[in-house]
Coordinates of N, CA and C in Angstrom, one line a residue:
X1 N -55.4 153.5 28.4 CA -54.2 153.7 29.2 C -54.6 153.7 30.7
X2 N -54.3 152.7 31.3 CA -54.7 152.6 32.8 C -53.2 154.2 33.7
X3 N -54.1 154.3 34.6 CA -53.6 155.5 35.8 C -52.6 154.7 36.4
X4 N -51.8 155.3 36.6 CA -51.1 154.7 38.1 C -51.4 155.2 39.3
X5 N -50.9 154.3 40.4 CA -51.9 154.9 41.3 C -50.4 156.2 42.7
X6 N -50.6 157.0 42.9 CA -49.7 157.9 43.1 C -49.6 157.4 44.9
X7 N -48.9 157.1 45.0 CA -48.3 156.6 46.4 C -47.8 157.7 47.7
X8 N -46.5 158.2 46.9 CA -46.3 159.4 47.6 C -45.8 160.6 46.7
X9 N -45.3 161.8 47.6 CA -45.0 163.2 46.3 C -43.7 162.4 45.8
X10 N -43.5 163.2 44.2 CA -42.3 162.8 43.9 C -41.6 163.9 43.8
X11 N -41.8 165.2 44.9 CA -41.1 166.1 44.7 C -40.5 166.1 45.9
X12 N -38.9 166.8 45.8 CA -38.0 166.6 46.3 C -37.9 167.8 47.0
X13 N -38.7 168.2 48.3 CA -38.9 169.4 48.9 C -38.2 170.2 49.6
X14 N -36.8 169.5 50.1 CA -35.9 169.6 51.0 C -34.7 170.6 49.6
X15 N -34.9 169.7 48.6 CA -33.5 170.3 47.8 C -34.9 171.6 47.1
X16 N -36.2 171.3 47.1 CA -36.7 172.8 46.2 C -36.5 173.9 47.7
X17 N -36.7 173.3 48.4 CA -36.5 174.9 49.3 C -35.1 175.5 49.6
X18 N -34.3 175.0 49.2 CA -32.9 174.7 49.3 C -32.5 176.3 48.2
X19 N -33.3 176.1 47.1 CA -33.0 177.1 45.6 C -34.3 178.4 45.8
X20 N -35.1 177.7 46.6 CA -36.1 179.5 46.7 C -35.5 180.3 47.4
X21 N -35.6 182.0 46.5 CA -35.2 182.5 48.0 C -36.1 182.9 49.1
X22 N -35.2 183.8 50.0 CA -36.3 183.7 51.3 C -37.2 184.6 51.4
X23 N -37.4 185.7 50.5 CA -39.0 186.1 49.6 C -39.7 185.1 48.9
X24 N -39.9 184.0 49.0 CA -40.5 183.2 48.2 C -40.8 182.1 49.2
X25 N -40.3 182.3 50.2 CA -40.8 180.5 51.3 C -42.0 180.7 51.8
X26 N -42.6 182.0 51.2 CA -44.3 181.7 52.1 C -44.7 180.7 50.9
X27 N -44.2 181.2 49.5 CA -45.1 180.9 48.6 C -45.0 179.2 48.6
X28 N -43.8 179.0 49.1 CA -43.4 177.4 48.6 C -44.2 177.0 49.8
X29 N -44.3 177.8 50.8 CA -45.0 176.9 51.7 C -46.5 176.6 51.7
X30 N -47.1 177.5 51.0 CA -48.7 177.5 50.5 C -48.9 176.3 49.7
X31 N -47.7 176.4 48.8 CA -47.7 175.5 47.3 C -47.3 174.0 47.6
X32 N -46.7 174.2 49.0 CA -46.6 172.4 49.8 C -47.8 172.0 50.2
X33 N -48.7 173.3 50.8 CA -49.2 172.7 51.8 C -50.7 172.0 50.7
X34 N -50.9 172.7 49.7 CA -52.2 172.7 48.6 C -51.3 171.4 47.9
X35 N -50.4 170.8 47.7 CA -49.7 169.7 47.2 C -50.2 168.4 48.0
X36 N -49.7 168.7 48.9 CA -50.3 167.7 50.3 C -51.4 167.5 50.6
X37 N -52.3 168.4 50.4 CA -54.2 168.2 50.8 C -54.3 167.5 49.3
X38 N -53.8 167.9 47.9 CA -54.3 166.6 47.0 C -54.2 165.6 47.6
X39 N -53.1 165.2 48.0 CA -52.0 164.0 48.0 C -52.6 163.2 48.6
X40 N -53.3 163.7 49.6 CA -54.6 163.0 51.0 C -55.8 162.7 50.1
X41 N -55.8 163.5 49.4 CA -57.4 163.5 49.5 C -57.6 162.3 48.4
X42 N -56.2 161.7 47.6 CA -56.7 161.0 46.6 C -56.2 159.8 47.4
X43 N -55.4 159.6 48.2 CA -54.8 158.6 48.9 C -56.1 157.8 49.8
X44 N -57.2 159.0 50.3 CA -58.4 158.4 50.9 C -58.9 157.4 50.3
X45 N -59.0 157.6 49.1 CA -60.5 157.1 47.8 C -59.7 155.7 47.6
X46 N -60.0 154.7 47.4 CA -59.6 153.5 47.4 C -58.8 153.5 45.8
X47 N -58.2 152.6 45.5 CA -57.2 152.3 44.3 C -58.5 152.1 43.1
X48 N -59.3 151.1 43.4 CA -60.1 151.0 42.1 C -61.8 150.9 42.8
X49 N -62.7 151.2 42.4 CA -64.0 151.7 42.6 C -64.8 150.0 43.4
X50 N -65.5 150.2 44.8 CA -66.1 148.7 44.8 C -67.3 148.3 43.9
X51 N -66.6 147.0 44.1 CA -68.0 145.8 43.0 C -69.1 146.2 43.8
X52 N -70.3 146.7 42.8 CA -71.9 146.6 42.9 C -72.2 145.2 42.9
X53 N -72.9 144.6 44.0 CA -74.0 143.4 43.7 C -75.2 143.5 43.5
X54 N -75.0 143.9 42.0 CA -76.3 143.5 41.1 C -77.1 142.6 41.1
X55 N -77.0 141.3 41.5 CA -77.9 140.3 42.1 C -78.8 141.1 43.1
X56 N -78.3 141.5 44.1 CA -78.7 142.1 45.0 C -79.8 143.0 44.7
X57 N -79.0 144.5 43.8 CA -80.7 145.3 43.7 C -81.5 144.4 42.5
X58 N -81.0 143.0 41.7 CA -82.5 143.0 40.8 C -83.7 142.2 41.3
X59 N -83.0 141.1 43.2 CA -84.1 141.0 43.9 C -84.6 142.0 44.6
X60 N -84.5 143.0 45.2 CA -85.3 144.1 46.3 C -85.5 145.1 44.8
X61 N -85.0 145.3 44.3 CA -85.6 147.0 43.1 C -87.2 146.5 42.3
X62 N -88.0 146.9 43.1 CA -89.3 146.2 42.0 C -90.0 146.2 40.7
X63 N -88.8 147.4 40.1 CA -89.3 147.9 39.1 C -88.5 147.3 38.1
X64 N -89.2 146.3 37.7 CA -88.2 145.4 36.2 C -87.4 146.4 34.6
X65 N -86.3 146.0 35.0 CA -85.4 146.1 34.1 C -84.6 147.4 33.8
X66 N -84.8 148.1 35.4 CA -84.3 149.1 36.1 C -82.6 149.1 36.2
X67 N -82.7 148.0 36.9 CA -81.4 147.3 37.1 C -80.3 147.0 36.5
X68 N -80.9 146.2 35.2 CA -80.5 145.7 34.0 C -79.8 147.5 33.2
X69 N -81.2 148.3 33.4 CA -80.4 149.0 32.7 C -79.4 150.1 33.3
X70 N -79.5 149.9 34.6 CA -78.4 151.0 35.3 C -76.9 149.9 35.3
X71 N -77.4 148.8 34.9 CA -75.9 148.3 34.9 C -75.4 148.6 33.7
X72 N -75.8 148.3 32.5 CA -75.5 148.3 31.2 C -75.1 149.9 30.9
X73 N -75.5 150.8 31.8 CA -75.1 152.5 31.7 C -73.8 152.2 32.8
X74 N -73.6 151.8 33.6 CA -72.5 151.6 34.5 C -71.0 150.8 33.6
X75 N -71.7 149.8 33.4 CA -70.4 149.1 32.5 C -70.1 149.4 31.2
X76 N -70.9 150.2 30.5 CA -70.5 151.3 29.4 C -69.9 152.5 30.0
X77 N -69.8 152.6 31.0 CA -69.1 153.8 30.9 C -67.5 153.8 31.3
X78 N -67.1 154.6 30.5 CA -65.5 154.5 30.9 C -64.8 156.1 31.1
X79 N -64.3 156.3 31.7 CA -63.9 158.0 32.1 C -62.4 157.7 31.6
X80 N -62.3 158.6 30.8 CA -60.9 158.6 30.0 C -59.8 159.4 30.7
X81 N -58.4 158.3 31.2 CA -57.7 159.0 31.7 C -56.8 160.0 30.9
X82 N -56.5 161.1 30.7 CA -56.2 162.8 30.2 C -54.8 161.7 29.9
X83 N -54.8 162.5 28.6 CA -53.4 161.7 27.7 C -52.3 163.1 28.2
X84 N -51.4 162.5 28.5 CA -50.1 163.2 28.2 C -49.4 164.1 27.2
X85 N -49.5 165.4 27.0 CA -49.3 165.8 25.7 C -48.2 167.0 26.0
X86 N -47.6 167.2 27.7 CA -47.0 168.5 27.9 C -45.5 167.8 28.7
X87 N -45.2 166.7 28.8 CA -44.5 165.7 29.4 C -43.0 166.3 28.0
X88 N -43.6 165.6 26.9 CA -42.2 165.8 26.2 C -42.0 167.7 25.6
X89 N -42.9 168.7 25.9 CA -42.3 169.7 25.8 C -41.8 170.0 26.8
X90 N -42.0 169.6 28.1 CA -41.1 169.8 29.7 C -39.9 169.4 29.4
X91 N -39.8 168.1 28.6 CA -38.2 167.5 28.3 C -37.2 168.5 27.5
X92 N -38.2 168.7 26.7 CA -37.4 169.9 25.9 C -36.9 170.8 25.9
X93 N -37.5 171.3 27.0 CA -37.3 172.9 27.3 C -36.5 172.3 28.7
X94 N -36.5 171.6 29.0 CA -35.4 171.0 30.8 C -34.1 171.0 29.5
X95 N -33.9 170.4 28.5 CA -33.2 169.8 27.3 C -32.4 171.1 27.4
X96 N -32.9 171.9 27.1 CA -32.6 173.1 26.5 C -32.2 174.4 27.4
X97 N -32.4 174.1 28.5 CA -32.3 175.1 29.9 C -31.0 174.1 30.1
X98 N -30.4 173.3 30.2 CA -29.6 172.3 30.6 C -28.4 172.6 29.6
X99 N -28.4 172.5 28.4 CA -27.4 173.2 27.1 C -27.2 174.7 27.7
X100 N -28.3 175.5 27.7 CA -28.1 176.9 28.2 C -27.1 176.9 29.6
X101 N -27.5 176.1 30.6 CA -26.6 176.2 31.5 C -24.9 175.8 31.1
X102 N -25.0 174.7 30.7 CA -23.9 174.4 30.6 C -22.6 175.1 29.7
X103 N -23.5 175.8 28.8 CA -23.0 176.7 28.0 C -22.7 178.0 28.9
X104 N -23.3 178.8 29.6 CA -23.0 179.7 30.9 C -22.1 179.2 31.7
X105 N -21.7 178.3 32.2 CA -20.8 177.4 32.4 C -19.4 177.6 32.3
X106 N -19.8 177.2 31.0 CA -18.1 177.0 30.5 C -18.1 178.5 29.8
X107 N -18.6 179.2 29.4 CA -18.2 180.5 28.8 C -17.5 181.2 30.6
X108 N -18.2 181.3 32.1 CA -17.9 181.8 32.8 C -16.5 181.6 33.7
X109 N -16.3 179.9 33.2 CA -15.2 179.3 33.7 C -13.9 180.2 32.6
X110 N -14.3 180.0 31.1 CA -13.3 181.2 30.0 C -13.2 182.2 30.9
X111 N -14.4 183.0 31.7 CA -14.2 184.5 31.8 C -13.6 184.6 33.2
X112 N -13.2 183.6 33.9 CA -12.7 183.6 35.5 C -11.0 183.1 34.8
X113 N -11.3 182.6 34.7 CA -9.5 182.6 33.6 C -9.3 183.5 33.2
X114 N -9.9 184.1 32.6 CA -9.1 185.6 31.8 C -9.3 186.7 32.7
X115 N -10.0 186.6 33.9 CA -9.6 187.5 35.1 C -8.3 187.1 35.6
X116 N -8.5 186.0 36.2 CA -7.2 185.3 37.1 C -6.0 185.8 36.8
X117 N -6.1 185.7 34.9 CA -4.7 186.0 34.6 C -4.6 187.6 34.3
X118 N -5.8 188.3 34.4 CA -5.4 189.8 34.3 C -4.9 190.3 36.0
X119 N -5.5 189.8 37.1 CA -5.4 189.8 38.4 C -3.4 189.1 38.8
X120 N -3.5 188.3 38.4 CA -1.9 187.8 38.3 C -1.2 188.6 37.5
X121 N -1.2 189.4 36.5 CA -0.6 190.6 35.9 C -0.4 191.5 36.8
X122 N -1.4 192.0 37.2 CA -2.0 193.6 38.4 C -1.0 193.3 39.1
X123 N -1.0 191.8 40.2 CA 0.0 191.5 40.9 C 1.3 191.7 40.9
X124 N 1.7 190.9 39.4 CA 3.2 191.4 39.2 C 3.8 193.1 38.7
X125 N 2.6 193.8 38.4 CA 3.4 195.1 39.0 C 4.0 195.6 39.8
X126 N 4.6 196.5 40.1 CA 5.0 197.4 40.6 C 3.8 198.4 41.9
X127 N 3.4 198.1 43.2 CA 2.4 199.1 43.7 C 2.1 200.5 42.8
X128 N 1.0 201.0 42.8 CA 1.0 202.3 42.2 C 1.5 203.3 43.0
X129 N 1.7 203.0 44.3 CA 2.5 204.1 45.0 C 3.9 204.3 45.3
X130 N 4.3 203.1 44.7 CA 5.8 203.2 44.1 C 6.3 203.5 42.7
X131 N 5.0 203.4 42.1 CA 5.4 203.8 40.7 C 6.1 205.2 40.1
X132 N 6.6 204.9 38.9 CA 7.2 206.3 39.0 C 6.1 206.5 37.6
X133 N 6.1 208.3 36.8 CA 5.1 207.8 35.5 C 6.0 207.3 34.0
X134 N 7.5 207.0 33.9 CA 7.6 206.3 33.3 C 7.5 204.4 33.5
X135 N 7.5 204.3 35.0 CA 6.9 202.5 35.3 C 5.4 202.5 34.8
X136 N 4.4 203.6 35.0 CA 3.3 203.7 34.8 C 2.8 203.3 32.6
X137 N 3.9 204.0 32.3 CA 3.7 204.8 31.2 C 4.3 203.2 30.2
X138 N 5.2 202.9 31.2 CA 5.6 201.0 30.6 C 4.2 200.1 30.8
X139 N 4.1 200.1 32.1 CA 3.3 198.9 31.8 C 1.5 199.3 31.0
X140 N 1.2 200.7 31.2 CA 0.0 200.9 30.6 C -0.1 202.2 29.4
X141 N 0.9 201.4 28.2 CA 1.1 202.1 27.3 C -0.4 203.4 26.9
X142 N -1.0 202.9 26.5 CA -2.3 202.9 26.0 C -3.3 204.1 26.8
X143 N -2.7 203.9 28.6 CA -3.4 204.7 29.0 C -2.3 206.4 29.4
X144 N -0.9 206.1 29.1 CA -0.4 207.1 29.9 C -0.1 208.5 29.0
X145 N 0.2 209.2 29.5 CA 0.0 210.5 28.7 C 2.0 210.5 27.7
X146 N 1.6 210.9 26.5 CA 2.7 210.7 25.4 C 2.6 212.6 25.0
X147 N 3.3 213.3 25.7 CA 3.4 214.0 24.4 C 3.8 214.3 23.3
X148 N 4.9 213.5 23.2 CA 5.8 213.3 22.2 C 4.6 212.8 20.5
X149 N 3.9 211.7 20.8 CA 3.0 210.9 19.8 C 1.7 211.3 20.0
X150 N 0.9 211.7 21.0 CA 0.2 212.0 21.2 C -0.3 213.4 22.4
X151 N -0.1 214.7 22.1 CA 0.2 216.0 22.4 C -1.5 215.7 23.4
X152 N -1.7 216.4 24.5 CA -3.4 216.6 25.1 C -3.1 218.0 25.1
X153 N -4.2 218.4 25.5 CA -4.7 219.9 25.7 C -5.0 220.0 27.1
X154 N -5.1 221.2 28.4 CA -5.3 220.7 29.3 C -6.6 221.1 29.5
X155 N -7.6 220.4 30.3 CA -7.1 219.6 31.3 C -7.4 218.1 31.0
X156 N -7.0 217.4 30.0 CA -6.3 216.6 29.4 C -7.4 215.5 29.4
X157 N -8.4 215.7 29.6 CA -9.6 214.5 29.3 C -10.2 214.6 27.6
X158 N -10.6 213.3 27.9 CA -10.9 213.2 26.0 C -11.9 214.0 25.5
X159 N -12.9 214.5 25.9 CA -14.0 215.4 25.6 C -13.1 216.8 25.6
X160 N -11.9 216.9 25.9 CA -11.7 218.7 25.7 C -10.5 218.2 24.7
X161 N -10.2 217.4 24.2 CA -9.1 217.2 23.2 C -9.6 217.5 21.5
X162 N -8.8 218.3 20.9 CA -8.7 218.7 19.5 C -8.6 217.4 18.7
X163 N -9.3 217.3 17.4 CA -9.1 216.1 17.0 C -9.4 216.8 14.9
X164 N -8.7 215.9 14.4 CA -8.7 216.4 12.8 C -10.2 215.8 12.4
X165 N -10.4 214.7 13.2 CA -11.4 214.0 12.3 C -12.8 215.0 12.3
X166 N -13.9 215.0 11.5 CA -14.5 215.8 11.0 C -16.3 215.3 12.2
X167 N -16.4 215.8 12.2 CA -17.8 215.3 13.4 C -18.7 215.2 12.1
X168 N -19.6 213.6 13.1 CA -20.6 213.2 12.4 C -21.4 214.0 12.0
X169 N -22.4 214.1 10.9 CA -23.5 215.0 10.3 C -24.5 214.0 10.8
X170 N -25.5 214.9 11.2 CA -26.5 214.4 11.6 C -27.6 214.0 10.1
X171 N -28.0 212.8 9.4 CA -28.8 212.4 8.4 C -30.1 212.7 8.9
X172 N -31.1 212.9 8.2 CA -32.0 213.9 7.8 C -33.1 213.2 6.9

């Protein structure tokens, strides 16, 4: 598998600083600046390694078959470029961060609707300072005081209220 040869970053530095916050721009700036000294340093080194003229050292090298064999260790040798093996779990998990978002999404878009329309209810009330406690006792059945169906004790919060039901036993 031949390398390709890396030209410039393929990272989009303008939109990542864009998402750090501004506790974090030293770090992105460290992490550009060590990004960039690779990026030089491989850009120096030429695309592919220069031709040896072998002709060359097997007249001046005087020691016979020196040559011969530093070439034959040179052209056997091959440096294996590092296989790819974390590329398609990156996909997967981008895959999958991407469903997750989109799913947060649309569940928050459900829950800003079902505000809007609790907020457009609130509105069509009546102010609470014009309320009287039977306007109160209409629109917020559930919360207003019933003696009639439901008697309190005072001072009328749920922790000092009489109740038939029998308290939990603690299991053992």
């Amino acid at each position: 598998m031949a390398a390709r040869r890396i030209a410039q970053s393929s990272i989009n530095w303008a939109a990542l600083a864009e998402r750090v916050p501004p506790n974090q721009k030293a770090n992105l700036a460290a992490f550009k600046s060590m990004s960039d000294k690779y990026l030089r340093s491989v850009l120096v080194n030429p695309e592919t390694p220069p031709k040896i003229d072998w002709a060359f050292y097997q007249k001046n090298v005087p020691i016979a078959g020196m040559v011969e064999k530093f070439q034959k260790a040179y052209e056997a040798l091959q440096i294996p470029y590092p296989v790819d093996t974390l590329t398609s779990q990156i996909e997967g998990q981008e895959k999958q961060v991407r469903e997750e978002i989109a799913t947060f999404i649309k569940d928050s878009e459900n829950r800003i609707a079902d505000y809007q329309k609790h907020v457009a209810a609130l509105k069509a009330l009546l102010p609470f300072d014009q309320m009287t406690m039977e306007d109160y006792r209409d629109s917020f059945p559930e919360h207003a005081m019933d003696p009639i169906n439901r008697p309190t004790f005072w001072p009328h919060s749920p922790e000092d209220q009489y109740t038939d039901a029998p308290e939990e036993k603690a299991h053992h």
